[in-house]
Structures are given as structure tokens and as C-alpha cells.
């Protein structure tokens, strides 16, 4: 071979590490993330805040009764769940009216009622830290055999 070449040997540990990472079962990680995210979503109903921490606009019902917004029947709050599909975490609610609350819009007869945005599902820096912490813990545990 003309020119220069480099032959690196002794990479058995590196090869084992990459093989281990390829065969990891991420199901436990997805469950941890799903549970943490679910707890965070439920806490939003208590604090009446969007993922980024901005307060939801009070509903007229909540103003009139002194109660919290979007908690009258708790149907929406109780409808959130996560599913694991292969190596994906899916999170949401089957309630069709979630979209109008999450993004804002019009509802009711002839779409005459303006609903302000009250974001429930979303990702902020706080949720990203939750995912990062869970992934870091998962990888540290999965690769603990590397530690002397």
C-alpha cells in the first residue's frame, strides 16, 4: 500500500459496546419516559400551565365557580395515556376536543365560541431534561459492565 496507513488493534471492548447498544431493549426506557411525561401532563392540569410554564387563560366556568380550568368533569385529564409501539413512545388522548384546547380555535354551534390556546401536550426544555435524564440513566445501567 502506497502512502501511509494505520492499523488499530485491541478494540474488542469498543466492538462489544457497539454490539450491546445495537441489541438494547429500549422498552424499559420508553416506559420510564412515558410515566414521567404522563406525570408532567397531569401536573399541568393542577398548575393550569402550558409545557413552557405560561398560565392558561381561565375559562368562564372556572371564573364563575372558583374552580380550575379544564377540570370540571376530568374527562380530558383522565383520557391521557401512552403506548409503546415497537421502539416508539406514543402519547395523547382520544378526546377529539383536545386539539381545540391545545392549539386554540373555534367550537360550539356554528363554531361561534372562541377557545383560547391552553396547551397540554408539548415539549419544553423541562420535558427534554426528563428524557435526557431517563436516557442517561438507562445507558449508564446498560453499559455498567464497562466500569472497572
PDB file of C-alpha atoms in Angstrom:
ATOM      1  CA  UNK A   1       0.000   0.000   0.000  1.00  0.00           C
ATOM      2  CA  UNK A   2       1.456   3.332  -1.011  1.00  0.00           C
ATOM      3  CA  UNK A   3       1.246   6.282   1.309  1.00  0.00           C
ATOM      4  CA  UNK A   4       0.508   5.978   4.997  1.00  0.00           C
ATOM      5  CA  UNK A   5      -1.794   3.631   6.857  1.00  0.00           C
ATOM      6  CA  UNK A   6      -2.756   2.991  10.413  1.00  0.00           C
ATOM      7  CA  UNK A   7      -3.759  -0.345  11.815  1.00  0.00           C
ATOM      8  CA  UNK A   8      -5.587  -0.169  15.147  1.00  0.00           C
ATOM      9  CA  UNK A   9      -5.914  -3.326  17.180  1.00  0.00           C
ATOM     10  CA  UNK A  10      -7.332  -4.091  20.592  1.00  0.00           C
ATOM     11  CA  UNK A  11     -10.779  -2.612  20.017  1.00  0.00           C
ATOM     12  CA  UNK A  12     -12.600  -5.595  21.453  1.00  0.00           C
ATOM     13  CA  UNK A  13     -14.270  -3.504  24.167  1.00  0.00           C
ATOM     14  CA  UNK A  14     -15.392  -0.900  21.636  1.00  0.00           C
ATOM     15  CA  UNK A  15     -16.869  -3.603  19.387  1.00  0.00           C
ATOM     16  CA  UNK A  16     -18.649  -5.182  22.361  1.00  0.00           C
ATOM     17  CA  UNK A  17     -20.038  -1.795  23.366  1.00  0.00           C
ATOM     18  CA  UNK A  18     -21.458  -1.096  19.908  1.00  0.00           C
ATOM     19  CA  UNK A  19     -22.911  -4.609  19.705  1.00  0.00           C
ATOM     20  CA  UNK A  20     -24.532  -4.103  23.120  1.00  0.00           C
ATOM     21  CA  UNK A  21     -26.027  -0.781  22.077  1.00  0.00           C
ATOM     22  CA  UNK A  22     -27.497  -2.279  18.907  1.00  0.00           C
ATOM     23  CA  UNK A  23     -29.250  -5.039  20.814  1.00  0.00           C
ATOM     24  CA  UNK A  24     -30.615  -2.947  23.699  1.00  0.00           C
ATOM     25  CA  UNK A  25     -34.255  -3.437  24.571  1.00  0.00           C
ATOM     26  CA  UNK A  26     -35.455   0.140  24.932  1.00  0.00           C
ATOM     27  CA  UNK A  27     -38.879  -0.857  26.273  1.00  0.00           C
ATOM     28  CA  UNK A  28     -37.966  -0.018  29.889  1.00  0.00           C
ATOM     29  CA  UNK A  29     -36.570   3.352  28.799  1.00  0.00           C
ATOM     30  CA  UNK A  30     -39.775   4.172  26.899  1.00  0.00           C
ATOM     31  CA  UNK A  31     -41.866   3.189  29.916  1.00  0.00           C
ATOM     32  CA  UNK A  32     -39.784   5.459  32.174  1.00  0.00           C
ATOM     33  CA  UNK A  33     -40.154   8.362  29.742  1.00  0.00           C
ATOM     34  CA  UNK A  34     -43.876   7.690  29.262  1.00  0.00           C
ATOM     35  CA  UNK A  35     -44.540   7.638  33.006  1.00  0.00           C
ATOM     36  CA  UNK A  36     -42.527  10.802  33.628  1.00  0.00           C
ATOM     37  CA  UNK A  37     -44.199  12.646  30.757  1.00  0.00           C
ATOM     38  CA  UNK A  38     -47.633  11.484  31.913  1.00  0.00           C
ATOM     39  CA  UNK A  39     -46.988  12.768  35.438  1.00  0.00           C
ATOM     40  CA  UNK A  40     -45.895  16.077  33.925  1.00  0.00           C
ATOM     41  CA  UNK A  41     -49.066  16.374  31.803  1.00  0.00           C
ATOM     42  CA  UNK A  42     -51.296  15.679  34.822  1.00  0.00           C
ATOM     43  CA  UNK A  43     -49.403  18.300  36.810  1.00  0.00           C
ATOM     44  CA  UNK A  44     -50.286  20.838  34.100  1.00  0.00           C
ATOM     45  CA  UNK A  45     -53.952  20.473  34.992  1.00  0.00           C
ATOM     46  CA  UNK A  46     -53.128  21.219  38.632  1.00  0.00           C
ATOM     47  CA  UNK A  47     -50.929  24.226  37.845  1.00  0.00           C
ATOM     48  CA  UNK A  48     -53.000  25.328  34.828  1.00  0.00           C
ATOM     49  CA  UNK A  49     -49.843  25.854  32.826  1.00  0.00           C
ATOM     50  CA  UNK A  50     -48.588  25.047  29.347  1.00  0.00           C
ATOM     51  CA  UNK A  51     -45.400  22.990  28.981  1.00  0.00           C
ATOM     52  CA  UNK A  52     -43.364  26.195  28.760  1.00  0.00           C
ATOM     53  CA  UNK A  53     -44.817  27.440  32.068  1.00  0.00           C
ATOM     54  CA  UNK A  54     -47.211  30.069  30.721  1.00  0.00           C
ATOM     55  CA  UNK A  55     -50.526  30.175  32.580  1.00  0.00           C
ATOM     56  CA  UNK A  56     -53.680  29.046  30.808  1.00  0.00           C
ATOM     57  CA  UNK A  57     -56.376  31.656  30.330  1.00  0.00           C
ATOM     58  CA  UNK A  58     -59.130  30.961  32.893  1.00  0.00           C
ATOM     59  CA  UNK A  59     -62.372  29.615  31.462  1.00  0.00           C
ATOM     60  CA  UNK A  60     -65.579  31.448  32.300  1.00  0.00           C
ATOM     61  CA  UNK A  61     -66.805  28.378  34.203  1.00  0.00           C
ATOM     62  CA  UNK A  62     -63.644  28.372  36.340  1.00  0.00           C
ATOM     63  CA  UNK A  63     -64.027  32.100  36.999  1.00  0.00           C
ATOM     64  CA  UNK A  64     -67.690  31.687  37.972  1.00  0.00           C
ATOM     65  CA  UNK A  65     -67.124  28.682  40.257  1.00  0.00           C
ATOM     66  CA  UNK A  66     -63.635  29.453  41.548  1.00  0.00           C
ATOM     67  CA  UNK A  67     -62.527  26.076  40.216  1.00  0.00           C
ATOM     68  CA  UNK A  68     -59.717  25.215  37.825  1.00  0.00           C
ATOM     69  CA  UNK A  69     -59.861  25.446  34.049  1.00  0.00           C
ATOM     70  CA  UNK A  70     -60.422  22.194  32.103  1.00  0.00           C
ATOM     71  CA  UNK A  71     -61.069  20.138  35.244  1.00  0.00           C
ATOM     72  CA  UNK A  72     -64.872  20.271  35.585  1.00  0.00           C
ATOM     73  CA  UNK A  73     -65.555  16.648  34.658  1.00  0.00           C
ATOM     74  CA  UNK A  74     -61.908  15.496  34.487  1.00  0.00           C
ATOM     75  CA  UNK A  75     -62.734  13.536  31.326  1.00  0.00           C
ATOM     76  CA  UNK A  76     -59.927  15.153  29.345  1.00  0.00           C
ATOM     77  CA  UNK A  77     -57.413  14.886  32.167  1.00  0.00           C
ATOM     78  CA  UNK A  78     -58.225  11.207  32.660  1.00  0.00           C
ATOM     79  CA  UNK A  79     -58.022  10.395  28.963  1.00  0.00           C
ATOM     80  CA  UNK A  80     -54.267  10.833  28.504  1.00  0.00           C
ATOM     81  CA  UNK A  81     -52.135   7.738  28.146  1.00  0.00           C
ATOM     82  CA  UNK A  82     -49.055   6.415  26.428  1.00  0.00           C
ATOM     83  CA  UNK A  83     -48.452   3.369  24.280  1.00  0.00           C
ATOM     84  CA  UNK A  84     -45.281   1.706  23.168  1.00  0.00           C
ATOM     85  CA  UNK A  85     -45.296   0.621  19.529  1.00  0.00           C
ATOM     86  CA  UNK A  86     -42.068  -1.130  18.654  1.00  0.00           C
ATOM     87  CA  UNK A  87     -39.345   1.358  19.532  1.00  0.00           C
ATOM     88  CA  UNK A  88     -41.678   4.359  19.640  1.00  0.00           C
ATOM     89  CA  UNK A  89     -43.446   6.058  22.507  1.00  0.00           C
ATOM     90  CA  UNK A  90     -46.862   7.432  21.560  1.00  0.00           C
ATOM     91  CA  UNK A  91     -48.634   9.843  23.888  1.00  0.00           C
ATOM     92  CA  UNK A  92     -52.001  11.515  23.625  1.00  0.00           C
ATOM     93  CA  UNK A  93     -55.711  11.459  24.227  1.00  0.00           C
ATOM     94  CA  UNK A  94     -58.555  10.017  22.153  1.00  0.00           C
ATOM     95  CA  UNK A  95     -60.728  13.026  23.026  1.00  0.00           C
ATOM     96  CA  UNK A  96     -61.296  14.906  19.763  1.00  0.00           C
ATOM     97  CA  UNK A  97     -61.724  18.232  21.531  1.00  0.00           C
ATOM     98  CA  UNK A  98     -58.148  18.137  22.845  1.00  0.00           C
ATOM     99  CA  UNK A  99     -56.929  19.758  19.625  1.00  0.00           C
ATOM    100  CA  UNK A 100     -59.057  22.885  20.017  1.00  0.00           C
ATOM    101  CA  UNK A 101     -57.829  23.321  23.601  1.00  0.00           C
ATOM    102  CA  UNK A 102     -54.200  22.520  22.795  1.00  0.00           C
ATOM    103  CA  UNK A 103     -53.977  24.827  19.769  1.00  0.00           C
ATOM    104  CA  UNK A 104     -56.910  27.180  20.288  1.00  0.00           C
ATOM    105  CA  UNK A 105     -59.709  27.699  17.783  1.00  0.00           C
ATOM    106  CA  UNK A 106     -63.457  27.809  17.462  1.00  0.00           C
ATOM    107  CA  UNK A 107     -66.043  25.347  18.812  1.00  0.00           C
ATOM    108  CA  UNK A 108     -69.757  25.052  19.519  1.00  0.00           C
ATOM    109  CA  UNK A 109     -72.745  25.755  17.301  1.00  0.00           C
ATOM    110  CA  UNK A 110     -71.571  27.232  14.006  1.00  0.00           C
ATOM    111  CA  UNK A 111     -68.116  27.455  15.574  1.00  0.00           C
ATOM    112  CA  UNK A 112     -69.216  30.631  17.355  1.00  0.00           C
ATOM    113  CA  UNK A 113     -67.214  30.126  20.566  1.00  0.00           C
ATOM    114  CA  UNK A 114     -63.552  31.109  20.528  1.00  0.00           C
ATOM    115  CA  UNK A 115     -61.437  28.756  22.643  1.00  0.00           C
ATOM    116  CA  UNK A 116     -58.055  30.195  23.687  1.00  0.00           C
ATOM    117  CA  UNK A 117     -54.988  28.022  23.416  1.00  0.00           C
ATOM    118  CA  UNK A 118     -54.413  26.007  26.577  1.00  0.00           C
ATOM    119  CA  UNK A 119     -51.522  23.827  25.587  1.00  0.00           C
ATOM    120  CA  UNK A 120     -51.434  20.485  27.359  1.00  0.00           C
ATOM    121  CA  UNK A 121     -49.244  18.374  25.085  1.00  0.00           C
ATOM    122  CA  UNK A 122     -45.922  19.861  24.097  1.00  0.00           C
ATOM    123  CA  UNK A 123     -42.221  19.631  24.707  1.00  0.00           C
ATOM    124  CA  UNK A 124     -40.243  22.252  26.572  1.00  0.00           C
ATOM    125  CA  UNK A 125     -36.740  22.348  27.992  1.00  0.00           C
ATOM    126  CA  UNK A 126     -38.074  20.740  31.184  1.00  0.00           C
ATOM    127  CA  UNK A 127     -39.518  17.736  29.316  1.00  0.00           C
ATOM    128  CA  UNK A 128     -36.324  17.389  27.286  1.00  0.00           C
ATOM    129  CA  UNK A 129     -34.356  17.207  30.556  1.00  0.00           C
ATOM    130  CA  UNK A 130     -36.706  14.435  31.734  1.00  0.00           C
ATOM    131  CA  UNK A 131     -35.997  12.462  28.545  1.00  0.00           C
ATOM    132  CA  UNK A 132     -32.270  13.196  28.746  1.00  0.00           C
ATOM    133  CA  UNK A 133     -32.064  12.080  32.392  1.00  0.00           C
ATOM    134  CA  UNK A 134     -34.004   8.883  31.695  1.00  0.00           C
ATOM    135  CA  UNK A 135     -31.847   8.055  28.657  1.00  0.00           C
ATOM    136  CA  UNK A 136     -28.621   8.792  30.545  1.00  0.00           C
ATOM    137  CA  UNK A 137     -29.647   6.551  33.455  1.00  0.00           C
ATOM    138  CA  UNK A 138     -30.716   3.816  31.045  1.00  0.00           C
ATOM    139  CA  UNK A 139     -27.421   3.895  29.128  1.00  0.00           C
ATOM    140  CA  UNK A 140     -25.341   4.043  32.308  1.00  0.00           C
ATOM    141  CA  UNK A 141     -27.123   0.952  33.574  1.00  0.00           C
ATOM    142  CA  UNK A 142     -26.933  -0.832  30.222  1.00  0.00           C
ATOM    143  CA  UNK A 143     -23.215  -0.166  29.917  1.00  0.00           C
ATOM    144  CA  UNK A 144     -22.337  -0.708  33.576  1.00  0.00           C
ATOM    145  CA  UNK A 145     -20.345  -3.794  32.616  1.00  0.00           C
ATOM    146  CA  UNK A 146     -17.720  -1.430  31.151  1.00  0.00           C
ATOM    147  CA  UNK A 147     -16.836   0.055  34.518  1.00  0.00           C
ATOM    148  CA  UNK A 148     -13.797  -1.451  36.236  1.00  0.00           C
TER     149      UNK A 148
END
